[in-house]
PDB file of C-alpha atoms and ligand atoms in Angstrom:
ATOM      1  CA  MET K   1      -9.261  11.614  -8.546  1.00  0.00           C
ATOM      2  CA  ILE K   2     -12.937  10.650  -8.880  1.00  0.00           C
ATOM      3  CA  VAL K   3     -13.712   7.136 -10.089  1.00  0.00           C
ATOM      4  CA  GLN K   4     -17.089   5.533 -10.773  1.00  0.00           C
ATOM      5  CA  PHE K   5     -18.000   1.855 -11.028  1.00  0.00           C
ATOM      6  CA  GLU K   6     -20.876  -0.543 -10.391  1.00  0.00           C
ATOM      7  CA  ALA K   7     -22.096  -0.478  -6.796  1.00  0.00           C
ATOM      8  CA  ARG K   8     -22.179  -4.132  -5.797  1.00  0.00           C
ATOM      9  CA  HIS K   9     -20.511  -6.366  -3.267  1.00  0.00           C
ATOM     10  CA  TRP K  10     -17.056  -7.615  -4.279  1.00  0.00           C
ATOM     11  CA  GLU K  11     -16.714  -5.260  -7.227  1.00  0.00           C
ATOM     12  CA  ARG K  12     -13.026  -4.403  -7.705  1.00  0.00           C
ATOM     13  CA  VAL K  13     -11.623  -1.371  -9.433  1.00  0.00           C
ATOM     14  CA  ARG K  14      -8.024  -0.537 -10.246  1.00  0.00           C
ATOM     15  CA  VAL K  15      -6.750   3.032 -10.204  1.00  0.00           C
ATOM     16  CA  GLY K  16      -3.125   3.249 -11.240  1.00  0.00           C
ATOM     17  CA  GLY K  17      -1.358   0.527  -9.264  1.00  0.00           C
ATOM     18  CA  GLU K  18      -3.916   0.458  -6.461  1.00  0.00           C
ATOM     19  CA  HIS K  19      -6.962  -1.797  -6.160  1.00  0.00           C
ATOM     20  CA  TYR K  20     -10.174  -0.892  -4.378  1.00  0.00           C
ATOM     21  CA  LEU K  21     -12.905  -3.262  -3.309  1.00  0.00           C
ATOM     22  CA  CYS K  22     -16.592  -2.623  -2.704  1.00  0.00           C
ATOM     23  CA  LEU K  23     -17.963  -4.551   0.288  1.00  0.00           C
ATOM     24  CA  LYS K  24     -21.133  -5.055   2.243  1.00  0.00           C
ATOM     25  CA  GLN K  25     -20.953  -3.458   5.643  1.00  0.00           C
ATOM     26  CA  GLY K  26     -24.119  -3.671   7.676  1.00  0.00           C
ATOM     27  CA  GLU K  27     -26.980  -2.713   5.378  1.00  0.00           C
ATOM     28  CA  GLY K  28     -24.831  -0.703   2.999  1.00  0.00           C
ATOM     29  CA  LEU K  29     -21.746  -0.805   0.845  1.00  0.00           C
ATOM     30  CA  VAL K  30     -18.324   0.668   1.543  1.00  0.00           C
ATOM     31  CA  VAL K  31     -15.174   0.848  -0.554  1.00  0.00           C
ATOM     32  CA  ILE K  32     -11.772  -0.073   0.860  1.00  0.00           C
ATOM     33  CA  GLN K  33      -8.206  -0.012  -0.326  1.00  0.00           C
ATOM     34  CA  GLU K  34      -7.814  -3.742  -0.729  1.00  0.00           C
ATOM     35  CA  ARG K  35      -4.317  -4.309   0.655  1.00  0.00           C
ATOM     36  CA  CYS K  36      -4.097  -6.668   3.611  1.00  0.00           C
ATOM     37  CA  ARG K  37      -2.672  -5.063   6.741  1.00  0.00           C
ATOM     38  CA  HIS K  38      -0.097  -7.853   7.077  1.00  0.00           C
ATOM     39  CA  ARG K  39       1.954  -7.571   3.888  1.00  0.00           C
ATOM     40  CA  GLY K  40      -0.383  -5.996   1.417  1.00  0.00           C
ATOM     41  CA  GLY K  41      -2.054  -9.121   0.064  1.00  0.00           C
ATOM     42  CA  PRO K  42      -4.911  -8.657  -2.410  1.00  0.00           C
ATOM     43  CA  LEU K  43      -8.001  -8.963  -0.235  1.00  0.00           C
ATOM     44  CA  GLY K  44     -10.216  -9.013  -3.321  1.00  0.00           C
ATOM     45  CA  LEU K  45      -8.771 -12.448  -4.090  1.00  0.00           C
ATOM     46  CA  GLY K  46      -9.446 -13.622  -0.548  1.00  0.00           C
ATOM     47  CA  THR K  47     -12.418 -15.383   0.976  1.00  0.00           C
ATOM     48  CA  TRP K  48     -15.489 -13.527   2.202  1.00  0.00           C
ATOM     49  CA  ASP K  49     -17.351 -14.788   5.254  1.00  0.00           C
ATOM     50  CA  GLU K  50     -20.928 -13.594   4.932  1.00  0.00           C
ATOM     51  CA  LYS K  51     -21.792 -14.273   8.562  1.00  0.00           C
ATOM     52  CA  THR K  52     -18.882 -12.425  10.168  1.00  0.00           C
ATOM     53  CA  GLN K  53     -18.257 -10.006   7.260  1.00  0.00           C
ATOM     54  CA  CYS K  54     -14.543 -10.796   7.498  1.00  0.00           C
ATOM     55  CA  ILE K  55     -12.102 -11.432   4.647  1.00  0.00           C
ATOM     56  CA  VAL K  56      -9.455 -14.140   4.882  1.00  0.00           C
ATOM     57  CA  CYS K  57      -6.367 -12.966   3.009  1.00  0.00           C
ATOM     58  CA  PRO K  58      -5.234 -15.304   0.216  1.00  0.00           C
ATOM     59  CA  TRP K  59      -1.536 -14.927   1.051  1.00  0.00           C
ATOM     60  CA  HIS K  60      -1.139 -15.930   4.717  1.00  0.00           C
ATOM     61  CA  GLU K  61      -4.779 -16.465   5.725  1.00  0.00           C
ATOM     62  CA  MET K  62      -4.974 -13.617   8.203  1.00  0.00           C
ATOM     63  CA  VAL K  63      -8.573 -12.775   9.072  1.00  0.00           C
ATOM     64  CA  ASN K  64      -9.428  -9.130   8.375  1.00  0.00           C
ATOM     65  CA  SER K  65     -12.361  -8.154  10.592  1.00  0.00           C
ATOM     66  CA  PRO K  66     -14.968  -5.525   9.651  1.00  0.00           C
ATOM     67  CA  ARG K  67     -13.187  -3.174  12.041  1.00  0.00           C
ATOM     68  CA  GLU K  68      -9.841  -3.707  10.287  1.00  0.00           C
ATOM     69  CA  LEU K  69     -11.490  -3.353   6.895  1.00  0.00           C
ATOM     70  CA  GLY K  70     -13.173  -0.164   8.036  1.00  0.00           C
ATOM     71  CA  ARG K  71      -9.767   1.442   8.583  1.00  0.00           C
ATOM     72  CA  ARG K  72      -9.115   1.154   4.834  1.00  0.00           C
ATOM     73  CA  LYS K  73     -12.279   2.920   3.737  1.00  0.00           C
ATOM     74  CA  VAL K  74     -12.071   5.605   1.110  1.00  0.00           C
ATOM     75  CA  PRO K  75     -14.645   8.374   0.699  1.00  0.00           C
ATOM     76  CA  SER K  76     -17.547   7.012  -1.331  1.00  0.00           C
ATOM     77  CA  VAL K  77     -21.083   7.890  -2.381  1.00  0.00           C
ATOM     78  CA  ARG K  78     -23.615   5.482  -3.836  1.00  0.00           C
ATOM     79  CA  VAL K  79     -26.357   6.708  -6.143  1.00  0.00           C
ATOM     80  CA  GLY K  80     -28.451   3.848  -7.465  1.00  0.00           C
ATOM     81  CA  ASN K  81     -26.132   1.314  -9.051  1.00  0.00           C
ATOM     82  CA  VAL K  82     -23.200   3.690  -9.322  1.00  0.00           C
ATOM     83  CA  MET K  83     -20.495   4.008  -6.681  1.00  0.00           C
ATOM     84  CA  THR K  84     -18.295   7.081  -6.762  1.00  0.00           C
ATOM     85  CA  ILE K  85     -15.025   7.187  -4.849  1.00  0.00           C
ATOM     86  CA  LEU K  86     -12.407   9.812  -4.231  1.00  0.00           C
ATOM     87  CA  VAL K  87      -8.879   8.399  -4.298  1.00  0.00           C
ATOM     88  CA  PRO K  88      -5.365   9.807  -4.627  1.00  0.00           C
ATOM     89  CA  ASP K  89      -4.183  10.440  -8.166  1.00  0.00           C
ATOM     90  CA  PRO K  90      -1.988   7.620  -9.491  1.00  0.00           C
ATOM     91  CA  ALA K  91       1.705   8.482  -9.301  1.00  0.00           C
TER      92      ALA K  91
HETATM   93  S1  FES Q   1      -0.474 -10.382   3.317  1.00  0.00           S
HETATM   94 FE1  FES Q   1      -2.415 -10.885   4.058  1.00  0.00          FE
HETATM   95  S2  FES Q   1      -2.050 -12.356   5.555  1.00  0.00           S
HETATM   96 FE2  FES Q   1      -0.105 -11.826   4.848  1.00  0.00          FE
END
């Protein structure tokens, strides 16, 4: 399924029961499936550390490093202010 939304840091989009989060990574933006690797906490409700580009999960405060976050990336393309992602169809 193709989904489009505003291309900006910390923009969240819901597709079916799944949330996706747009994040800064280096000079660009990436989109991740926003479940924490611990127990699936909503990383989009967590705390962003600009300096380290890590997210602290709101549930048990596990730090999700850029490397960990990168494992949750979904295919995305940015054109201007529009981010397009390809995600599985909702069940
Ligand atoms: S679910 Fe994120 S730290 Fe536990």
